[in-house]
PDB file of C-alpha atoms and ligand atoms in Angstrom:
ATOM      1  CA  MET A   1     107.050  90.164  87.579  1.00 58.00           C
ATOM      2  CA  ALA A   2     109.531  90.048  90.064  1.00 81.00           C
ATOM      3  CA  PHE A   3     108.254  91.488  93.786  1.00 90.00           C
ATOM      4  CA  ASP A   4     109.871  94.589  94.442  1.00 93.00           C
ATOM      5  CA  ILE A   5     110.518  94.152  98.614  1.00 93.00           C
ATOM      6  CA  ASP A   6     112.514  97.522  99.056  1.00 92.00           C
ATOM      7  CA  LYS A   7     109.637  99.747  97.470  1.00 93.00           C
ATOM      8  CA  TYR A   8     106.944  97.393  99.351  1.00 94.00           C
ATOM      9  CA  THR A   9     109.371  97.984 102.711  1.00 92.00           C
ATOM     10  CA  ALA A  10     109.825 101.544 102.124  1.00 92.00           C
ATOM     11  CA  ASN A  11     106.142 102.210 100.996  1.00 92.00           C
ATOM     12  CA  SER A  12     103.861 100.520 103.645  1.00 92.00           C
ATOM     13  CA  VAL A  13     101.752 102.551 105.670  1.00 92.00           C
ATOM     14  CA  ASN A  14      98.881 101.965 107.485  1.00 93.00           C
ATOM     15  CA  VAL A  15      95.499 101.912 105.870  1.00 96.00           C
ATOM     16  CA  ALA A  16      94.472 105.077 105.480  1.00 94.00           C
ATOM     17  CA  TRP A  17      90.489 105.628 107.124  1.00 94.00           C
ATOM     18  CA  ALA A  18      90.954 109.343 109.071  1.00 94.00           C
ATOM     19  CA  ASP A  19      89.449 111.229 106.053  1.00 97.00           C
ATOM     20  CA  LEU A  20      87.049 108.865 106.028  1.00 98.00           C
ATOM     21  CA  ASP A  21      83.166 110.540 107.140  1.00 97.00           C
ATOM     22  CA  PHE A  22      82.440 108.073 109.997  1.00 97.00           C
ATOM     23  CA  ASP A  23      79.476 109.776 111.014  1.00 97.00           C
ATOM     24  CA  GLU A  24      77.990 108.587 108.247  1.00 97.00           C
ATOM     25  CA  PHE A  25      77.556 105.522 110.190  1.00 97.00           C
ATOM     26  CA  ASP A  26      75.876 107.160 112.853  1.00 97.00           C
ATOM     27  CA  ARG A  27      73.203 107.848 109.741  1.00 97.00           C
ATOM     28  CA  ASN A  28      73.367 104.967 107.934  1.00 97.00           C
ATOM     29  CA  PRO A  29      74.144 102.108 110.420  1.00 98.00           C
ATOM     30  CA  LEU A  30      75.146  98.786 109.362  1.00 98.00           C
ATOM     31  CA  PRO A  31      72.680  95.939 110.419  1.00 97.00           C
ATOM     32  CA  PRO A  32      73.931  92.740 112.400  1.00 97.00           C
ATOM     33  CA  GLU A  33      74.636  90.101 109.932  1.00 96.00           C
ATOM     34  CA  SER A  34      77.358  92.680 108.626  1.00 97.00           C
ATOM     35  CA  LEU A  35      79.076  93.360 111.762  1.00 98.00           C
ATOM     36  CA  ARG A  36      79.368  89.571 112.813  1.00 97.00           C
ATOM     37  CA  THR A  37      81.303  89.589 109.593  1.00 98.00           C
ATOM     38  CA  LEU A  38      83.056  92.213 110.308  1.00 98.00           C
ATOM     39  CA  ARG A  39      84.113  91.222 113.504  1.00 96.00           C
ATOM     40  CA  TYR A  40      84.734  88.028 112.777  1.00 96.00           C
ATOM     41  CA  MET A  41      87.190  89.848 109.781  1.00 97.00           C
ATOM     42  CA  CYS A  42      88.405  92.316 112.666  1.00 96.00           C
ATOM     43  CA  ASP A  43      89.309  89.276 114.708  1.00 92.00           C
ATOM     44  CA  VAL A  44      91.541  88.228 111.908  1.00 93.00           C
ATOM     45  CA  GLU A  45      93.407  90.680 110.808  1.00 94.00           C
ATOM     46  CA  TYR A  46      94.781  91.181 114.502  1.00 90.00           C
ATOM     47  CA  HIS A  47      95.501  87.657 115.145  1.00 87.00           C
ATOM     48  CA  THR A  48      98.119  88.092 112.446  1.00 87.00           C
ATOM     49  CA  VAL A  49     101.413  88.808 115.076  1.00 82.00           C
ATOM     50  CA  CYS A  50     100.388  85.106 116.264  1.00 79.00           C
ATOM     51  CA  TYR A  51     100.917  83.574 112.882  1.00 77.00           C
ATOM     52  CA  LEU A  52     103.914  85.737 112.415  1.00 81.00           C
ATOM     53  CA  ARG A  53     105.343  84.639 116.252  1.00 78.00           C
ATOM     54  CA  ASP A  54     104.263  80.887 114.534  1.00 75.00           C
ATOM     55  CA  LEU A  55     107.055  81.290 111.281  1.00 78.00           C
ATOM     56  CA  LEU A  56     109.198  82.970 113.360  1.00 79.00           C
ATOM     57  CA  THR A  57     109.987  79.413 114.744  1.00 76.00           C
ATOM     58  CA  THR A  58     110.256  77.963 111.394  1.00 78.00           C
ATOM     59  CA  PRO A  59     112.980  78.640 108.476  1.00 80.00           C
ATOM     60  CA  SER A  60     111.261  81.389 106.891  1.00 80.00           C
ATOM     61  CA  HIS A  61     112.171  83.773 109.460  1.00 78.00           C
ATOM     62  CA  LYS A  62     115.877  83.195 108.412  1.00 82.00           C
ATOM     63  CA  GLU A  63     115.298  84.306 104.678  1.00 86.00           C
ATOM     64  CA  PRO A  64     116.349  87.550 104.045  1.00 88.00           C
ATOM     65  CA  GLU A  65     112.980  88.974 101.915  1.00 91.00           C
ATOM     66  CA  VAL A  66     110.237  86.878 103.627  1.00 90.00           C
ATOM     67  CA  GLY A  67     111.741  88.009 106.834  1.00 89.00           C
ATOM     68  CA  ALA A  68     111.200  91.513 105.324  1.00 91.00           C
ATOM     69  CA  PHE A  69     108.136  91.108 104.164  1.00 93.00           C
ATOM     70  CA  MET A  70     106.392  89.318 107.014  1.00 91.00           C
ATOM     71  CA  THR A  71     107.144  92.385 108.929  1.00 91.00           C
ATOM     72  CA  MET A  72     105.960  95.564 107.068  1.00 93.00           C
ATOM     73  CA  TRP A  73     102.738  92.788 106.251  1.00 94.00           C
ATOM     74  CA  ASN A  74     102.312  92.033 110.015  1.00 93.00           C
ATOM     75  CA  ARG A  75     101.648  96.239 110.651  1.00 94.00           C
ATOM     76  CA  GLU A  76      99.708  96.732 107.874  1.00 96.00           C
ATOM     77  CA  GLU A  77      96.989  93.620 108.667  1.00 95.00           C
ATOM     78  CA  PHE A  78      97.040  94.753 111.754  1.00 93.00           C
ATOM     79  CA  TRP A  79      96.303  98.309 111.095  1.00 94.00           C
ATOM     80  CA  HIS A  80      93.500  96.733 109.280  1.00 96.00           C
ATOM     81  CA  GLY A  81      91.977  95.396 112.073  1.00 95.00           C
ATOM     82  CA  GLU A  82      92.578  98.777 113.961  1.00 94.00           C
ATOM     83  CA  ALA A  83      90.121 100.051 111.424  1.00 96.00           C
ATOM     84  CA  LEU A  84      88.028  97.802 111.492  1.00 97.00           C
ATOM     85  CA  ALA A  85      87.307  98.082 115.101  1.00 96.00           C
ATOM     86  CA  ALA A  86      86.800 101.691 114.644  1.00 96.00           C
ATOM     87  CA  VAL A  87      84.016 100.689 112.141  1.00 98.00           C
ATOM     88  CA  LEU A  88      82.612  98.890 115.044  1.00 97.00           C
ATOM     89  CA  GLU A  89      83.260 101.056 117.899  1.00 96.00           C
ATOM     90  CA  ARG A  90      80.801 103.380 116.219  1.00 97.00           C
ATOM     91  CA  HIS A  91      78.234 100.596 116.362  1.00 97.00           C
ATOM     92  CA  GLY A  92      78.239 100.350 119.891  1.00 96.00           C
ATOM     93  CA  ILE A  93      80.918  97.188 119.551  1.00 95.00           C
ATOM     94  CA  THR A  94      83.948  97.467 121.404  1.00 92.00           C
ATOM     95  CA  VAL A  95      87.102  94.713 119.866  1.00 89.00           C
ATOM     96  CA  ASP A  96      89.587  94.222 123.239  1.00 79.00           C
ATOM     97  CA  PHE A  97      92.480  93.082 122.169  1.00 71.00           C
ATOM     98  CA  ASP A  98      92.317  90.985 125.762  1.00 72.00           C
ATOM     99  CA  GLU A  99      89.603  88.819 125.615  1.00 74.00           C
ATOM    100  CA  LEU A 100      90.233  88.683 122.079  1.00 73.00           C
ATOM    101  CA  LYS A 101      93.175  85.860 123.283  1.00 70.00           C
ATOM    102  CA  ALA A 102      90.735  84.744 126.044  1.00 71.00           C
ATOM    103  CA  THR A 103      88.562  82.925 123.168  1.00 70.00           C
ATOM    104  CA  ARG A 104      91.354  82.394 121.177  1.00 67.00           C
ATOM    105  CA  LEU A 105      93.043  80.272 124.372  1.00 66.00           C
ATOM    106  CA  LYS A 106      89.064  78.860 125.339  1.00 67.00           C
ATOM    107  CA  LEU A 107      88.754  77.706 121.000  1.00 63.00           C
ATOM    108  CA  GLY A 108      92.324  76.109 121.970  1.00 60.00           C
ATOM    109  CA  TRP A 109      93.250  77.214 118.371  1.00 52.00           C
ATOM    110  CA  LYS A 110      92.713  74.666 117.087  1.00 49.00           C
ATOM    111  CA  ASP A 111      93.006  73.342 113.379  1.00 45.00           C
ATOM    112  CA  ARG A 112      96.680  75.056 113.408  1.00 54.00           C
ATOM    113  CA  LEU A 113     100.045  74.001 112.631  1.00 54.00           C
ATOM    114  CA  ASP A 114     100.960  75.325 116.305  1.00 60.00           C
ATOM    115  CA  PRO A 115     104.902  76.411 116.576  1.00 55.00           C
ATOM    116  CA  ILE A 116     106.204  73.168 117.437  1.00 48.00           C
ATOM    117  CA  LYS A 117     104.459  71.362 114.723  1.00 62.00           C
ATOM    118  CA  GLN A 118     105.916  74.079 112.461  1.00 65.00           C
ATOM    119  CA  SER A 119     108.801  73.960 113.001  1.00 57.00           C
ATOM    120  CA  LEU A 120     109.344  69.800 113.074  1.00 56.00           C
ATOM    121  CA  LEU A 121     107.574  70.814 109.562  1.00 66.00           C
ATOM    122  CA  GLY A 122     110.744  73.010 108.709  1.00 62.00           C
ATOM    123  CA  GLY A 123     113.126  70.500 110.349  1.00 62.00           C
ATOM    124  CA  LEU A 124     112.454  67.932 107.941  1.00 66.00           C
ATOM    125  CA  VAL A 125     111.606  70.069 104.791  1.00 75.00           C
ATOM    126  CA  GLY A 126     114.090  72.926 105.350  1.00 76.00           C
ATOM    127  CA  HIS A 127     113.882  75.153 102.228  1.00 82.00           C
ATOM    128  CA  ASP A 128     110.625  72.822 100.507  1.00 87.00           C
ATOM    129  CA  PHE A 129     109.080  74.435 104.519  1.00 87.00           C
ATOM    130  CA  VAL A 130     109.175  78.187 103.033  1.00 89.00           C
ATOM    131  CA  ALA A 131     107.957  76.940  99.573  1.00 91.00           C
ATOM    132  CA  VAL A 132     104.815  75.957 101.157  1.00 90.00           C
ATOM    133  CA  HIS A 133     104.095  78.495 103.508  1.00 89.00           C
ATOM    134  CA  MET A 134     104.486  80.943 100.618  1.00 92.00           C
ATOM    135  CA  ALA A 135     101.689  78.811  99.057  1.00 94.00           C
ATOM    136  CA  TRP A 136      99.785  78.564 101.924  1.00 93.00           C
ATOM    137  CA  GLY A 137     100.029  82.643 102.360  1.00 94.00           C
ATOM    138  CA  ALA A 138      98.777  83.172  98.981  1.00 96.00           C
ATOM    139  CA  ALA A 139      95.336  80.769  99.217  1.00 96.00           C
ATOM    140  CA  ASN A 140      94.646  82.973 102.252  1.00 95.00           C
ATOM    141  CA  GLU A 141      96.125  86.405 100.972  1.00 97.00           C
ATOM    142  CA  TRP A 142      93.328  85.807  97.790  1.00 98.00           C
ATOM    143  CA  SER A 143      90.474  85.218 100.265  1.00 97.00           C
ATOM    144  CA  ALA A 144      90.571  88.084 101.944  1.00 97.00           C
ATOM    145  CA  ASN A 145      91.097  90.215  98.881  1.00 98.00           C
ATOM    146  CA  ALA A 146      88.262  88.608  97.419  1.00 98.00           C
ATOM    147  CA  ALA A 147      86.765  88.985 100.878  1.00 98.00           C
ATOM    148  CA  TYR A 148      87.029  92.346 100.873  1.00 98.00           C
ATOM    149  CA  LEU A 149      85.746  92.743  97.891  1.00 98.00           C
ATOM    150  CA  ARG A 150      82.876  90.856  97.720  1.00 98.00           C
ATOM    151  CA  MET A 151      81.601  92.809 101.039  1.00 98.00           C
ATOM    152  CA  ALA A 152      81.851  96.246  99.306  1.00 98.00           C
ATOM    153  CA  ASP A 153      80.319  94.940  96.660  1.00 97.00           C
ATOM    154  CA  GLN A 154      77.352  93.633  98.910  1.00 96.00           C
ATOM    155  CA  GLU A 155      77.246  96.649 101.115  1.00 96.00           C
ATOM    156  CA  ARG A 156      76.940  99.748  98.994  1.00 94.00           C
ATOM    157  CA  HIS A 157      77.910 101.802 101.753  1.00 97.00           C
ATOM    158  CA  PRO A 158      80.049 104.494 100.461  1.00 96.00           C
ATOM    159  CA  VAL A 159      82.228 104.608 103.952  1.00 98.00           C
ATOM    160  CA  LEU A 160      82.910 101.165 104.724  1.00 98.00           C
ATOM    161  CA  GLY A 161      82.944 100.397 100.624  1.00 98.00           C
ATOM    162  CA  GLU A 162      86.184 103.020 100.062  1.00 98.00           C
ATOM    163  CA  LEU A 163      87.651 101.431 103.698  1.00 98.00           C
ATOM    164  CA  LEU A 164      87.174  98.155 102.604  1.00 98.00           C
ATOM    165  CA  LYS A 165      88.453  98.793  99.154  1.00 98.00           C
ATOM    166  CA  ARG A 166      91.440 100.827 100.211  1.00 98.00           C
ATOM    167  CA  ILE A 167      91.999  97.133 102.674  1.00 98.00           C
ATOM    168  CA  ALA A 168      91.959  95.182  99.728  1.00 98.00           C
ATOM    169  CA  LYS A 169      94.210  97.085  97.219  1.00 97.00           C
ATOM    170  CA  GLN A 170      96.530  96.291 100.391  1.00 97.00           C
ATOM    171  CA  GLU A 171      95.031  92.558 100.445  1.00 97.00           C
ATOM    172  CA  THR A 172      96.417  92.635  96.009  1.00 97.00           C
ATOM    173  CA  LYS A 173     100.661  93.474  97.647  1.00 97.00           C
ATOM    174  CA  HIS A 174     100.133  90.437 100.369  1.00 97.00           C
ATOM    175  CA  VAL A 175      98.948  88.269  97.034  1.00 97.00           C
ATOM    176  CA  ALA A 176     101.190  89.507  95.050  1.00 97.00           C
ATOM    177  CA  PHE A 177     104.854  88.604  96.974  1.00 97.00           C
ATOM    178  CA  TYR A 178     103.606  85.510  97.933  1.00 96.00           C
ATOM    179  CA  ALA A 179     102.512  84.279  94.811  1.00 98.00           C
ATOM    180  CA  SER A 180     105.565  85.162  93.418  1.00 97.00           C
ATOM    181  CA  GLN A 181     107.510  83.867  96.195  1.00 96.00           C
ATOM    182  CA  ALA A 182     105.623  80.829  95.696  1.00 96.00           C
ATOM    183  CA  ARG A 183     105.379  80.662  91.607  1.00 97.00           C
ATOM    184  CA  GLU A 184     109.659  80.266  92.349  1.00 96.00           C
ATOM    185  CA  ARG A 185     109.908  78.381  94.711  1.00 95.00           C
ATOM    186  CA  LEU A 186     107.652  75.963  93.905  1.00 96.00           C
ATOM    187  CA  ALA A 187     108.873  75.161  90.203  1.00 97.00           C
ATOM    188  CA  LYS A 188     112.747  74.376  91.798  1.00 95.00           C
ATOM    189  CA  SER A 189     111.548  71.655  94.031  1.00 94.00           C
ATOM    190  CA  LYS A 190     109.040  68.656  93.098  1.00 94.00           C
ATOM    191  CA  LYS A 191     109.283  67.826  96.888  1.00 90.00           C
ATOM    192  CA  ALA A 192     107.984  71.069  98.081  1.00 91.00           C
ATOM    193  CA  GLN A 193     105.552  70.107  95.108  1.00 94.00           C
ATOM    194  CA  VAL A 194     104.157  67.576  96.360  1.00 92.00           C
ATOM    195  CA  ILE A 195     103.796  68.770 100.059  1.00 89.00           C
ATOM    196  CA  ALA A 196     102.668  71.851  98.898  1.00 91.00           C
ATOM    197  CA  ARG A 197      99.836  70.521  97.262  1.00 93.00           C
ATOM    198  CA  PHE A 198      99.455  67.490 100.403  1.00 90.00           C
ATOM    199  CA  ALA A 199      99.173  70.137 102.987  1.00 89.00           C
ATOM    200  CA  LEU A 200      96.790  72.454 101.292  1.00 92.00           C
ATOM    201  CA  ASN A 201      94.947  69.690  99.791  1.00 92.00           C
ATOM    202  CA  LYS A 202      94.301  68.225 103.910  1.00 88.00           C
ATOM    203  CA  PHE A 203      94.624  70.978 106.183  1.00 87.00           C
ATOM    204  CA  TRP A 204      93.903  74.546 104.846  1.00 91.00           C
ATOM    205  CA  SER A 205      90.693  75.841 105.791  1.00 90.00           C
ATOM    206  CA  PRO A 206      89.135  79.374 105.549  1.00 93.00           C
ATOM    207  CA  VAL A 207      91.270  82.298 107.066  1.00 89.00           C
ATOM    208  CA  GLY A 208      90.100  82.295 111.074  1.00 88.00           C
ATOM    209  CA  SER A 209      89.092  78.399 111.930  1.00 86.00           C
ATOM    210  CA  GLY A 210      90.431  77.918 114.779  1.00 78.00           C
ATOM    211  CA  ILE A 211      90.347  81.510 116.526  1.00 82.00           C
ATOM    212  CA  SER A 212      86.533  81.463 115.707  1.00 85.00           C
ATOM    213  CA  SER A 213      83.685  79.137 116.348  1.00 88.00           C
ATOM    214  CA  ASP A 214      82.714  77.230 113.428  1.00 91.00           C
ATOM    215  CA  ALA A 215      79.213  78.778 113.458  1.00 94.00           C
ATOM    216  CA  GLU A 216      80.898  81.932 112.674  1.00 95.00           C
ATOM    217  CA  VAL A 217      83.528  81.070 110.221  1.00 95.00           C
ATOM    218  CA  THR A 218      80.063  78.768 108.059  1.00 96.00           C
ATOM    219  CA  HIS A 219      77.754  82.831 108.616  1.00 96.00           C
ATOM    220  CA  VAL A 220      81.040  84.620 106.873  1.00 97.00           C
ATOM    221  CA  MET A 221      81.361  81.742 104.748  1.00 97.00           C
ATOM    222  CA  GLY A 222      77.778  81.606 103.688  1.00 97.00           C
ATOM    223  CA  ALA A 223      77.352  85.758 104.154  1.00 97.00           C
ATOM    224  CA  LEU A 224      80.125  86.480 101.016  1.00 97.00           C
ATOM    225  CA  PHE A 225      79.936  82.898  98.786  1.00 97.00           C
ATOM    226  CA  ALA A 226      77.067  81.634  98.565  1.00 96.00           C
ATOM    227  CA  GLY A 227      75.174  81.473  95.950  1.00 96.00           C
ATOM    228  CA  ALA A 228      76.252  81.908  92.216  1.00 96.00           C
ATOM    229  CA  ASP A 229      77.721  84.969  92.112  1.00 96.00           C
ATOM    230  CA  GLY A 230      79.723  83.424  96.070  1.00 97.00           C
ATOM    231  CA  ARG A 231      80.504  80.859  94.173  1.00 97.00           C
ATOM    232  CA  LYS A 232      82.615  82.244  90.918  1.00 97.00           C
ATOM    233  CA  LEU A 233      84.698  84.142  93.114  1.00 97.00           C
ATOM    234  CA  VAL A 234      85.524  81.486  94.677  1.00 98.00           C
ATOM    235  CA  ARG A 235      85.978  78.852  91.746  1.00 98.00           C
ATOM    236  CA  ASP A 236      89.021  81.899  91.129  1.00 98.00           C
ATOM    237  CA  ILE A 237      90.698  82.121  94.370  1.00 98.00           C
ATOM    238  CA  ASP A 238      90.689  77.739  93.596  1.00 98.00           C
ATOM    239  CA  SER A 239      92.065  78.499  89.524  1.00 98.00           C
ATOM    240  CA  HIS A 240      94.822  81.268  91.053  1.00 98.00           C
ATOM    241  CA  ILE A 241      96.514  78.990  93.542  1.00 98.00           C
ATOM    242  CA  ALA A 242      95.946  76.118  90.656  1.00 98.00           C
ATOM    243  CA  LYS A 243      98.566  78.000  89.124  1.00 98.00           C
ATOM    244  CA  LEU A 244     100.725  77.459  90.592  1.00 98.00           C
ATOM    245  CA  PRO A 245     103.588  74.816  90.555  1.00 98.00           C
ATOM    246  CA  GLY A 246     102.452  70.994  91.405  1.00 98.00           C
ATOM    247  CA  LEU A 247      99.064  72.774  92.732  1.00 98.00           C
ATOM    248  CA  GLN A 248      97.162  72.156  89.252  1.00 98.00           C
ATOM    249  CA  GLY A 249      93.900  70.430  90.127  1.00 98.00           C
ATOM    250  CA  LEU A 250      93.118  71.891  94.048  1.00 98.00           C
ATOM    251  CA  THR A 251      89.819  73.222  94.578  1.00 98.00           C
ATOM    252  CA  ILE A 252      90.528  73.915  98.595  1.00 97.00           C
ATOM    253  CA  VAL A 253      87.976  77.192  98.892  1.00 97.00           C
ATOM    254  CA  GLU A 254      85.231  75.168  97.379  1.00 98.00           C
ATOM    255  CA  ASN A 255      85.243  72.351  99.294  1.00 97.00           C
ATOM    256  CA  ALA A 256      85.619  74.450 102.602  1.00 96.00           C
ATOM    257  CA  LEU A 257      82.356  75.810 101.295  1.00 96.00           C
ATOM    258  CA  GLU A 258      80.469  72.232 100.193  1.00 96.00           C
ATOM    259  CA  LYS A 259      82.143  70.291 103.393  1.00 94.00           C
ATOM    260  CA  ARG A 260      79.852  74.261 105.541  1.00 94.00           C
ATOM    261  CA  GLY A 261      76.428  72.789 102.891  1.00 94.00           C
ATOM    262  CA  ILE A 262      76.945  76.901 101.115  1.00 95.00           C
ATOM    263  CA  ALA A 263      74.853  76.366  98.278  1.00 91.00           C
ATOM    264  CA  ALA A 264      75.745  77.361  95.226  1.00 90.00           C
TER     265      ALA A 264
HETATM  266 FE1  FE2 B 301      94.912  92.447 105.734  1.00 68.76          FE
HETATM  267 FE1  FE2 B 302      96.889  90.694 104.035  1.00 68.76          FE
END
C-alpha cells in the first residue's frame, strides 16, 4: 500500500510520555547495563539532525515527498531522544547536547558518508541516489524498531516498556515510508539496485556506529541481539531488507553481529 505522506505530516506528533508515571523509575530503577543501552539509543536519536544536515546536500531533498517526510521524521526522532533523556535523567544521567557534539567530533564521526561524499555520490548517481538513501533508511528503521521492541520485551519494566512501544510504533511509520519508497524506486532502476546492493553490503553498519565507540556498539548489539532469540530477530530484519528489489540474499545485520563476535 502506498504511504500517505499528507496524512503522515498532518498527524506527526511528539511521542507522548507525560502521562507515564516516571516515579516508577525511583521505585524500580533500571540496571546500569540497560541504562548504557538507553544512552546509546538516546544519542542516536539526538544525532538524527546531523544525518538530516548531510542529506540536505543530496538529491533527496529535492524530492517533495522525501523532503516533507524528512522534516517530520527529524522532529519525531528528536522527541524520541528527549523522552529517553528524561528516563536517563531520572537515573541521574544528564544527556548534554553539546557534550554529545563534542564526543562526535572527537570520534571524527567515522564510518559515515560525509556531506561531501554524499553529495558527490548524489551527483554521480542522480535520482538513483534517492533509491539508495531510501533502502539505507529502511534498513536503519527496521533495526530501530526491532531494537526498541526487543528491549521492551527484555526489561519487562512497566513504564519503560510502554514508552519503548510507543517509540517503536512511530518507527514502524518510518519503516513504512522508507521501505515503500525504496521498493518503488529500486523497481524502476537496475542501476539503483546495483548501487544499493553494493553500498549496503560494503558500508552499512549498525545505526550509531561512528557516533559511539566500538565498545558501545558491541555492548548494545550484544545486549539486544545475542543468543538464539536475538539472532532470529536479526534474520527477520535481514529478510525484510532482502525482499527489496535487487537486494535478495543480503544479510547485512547478521554480518555485523558476526563481525563483532556476538554469538547466536
Ligand atoms: Fe527514533
Ligand atoms: Fe525512526
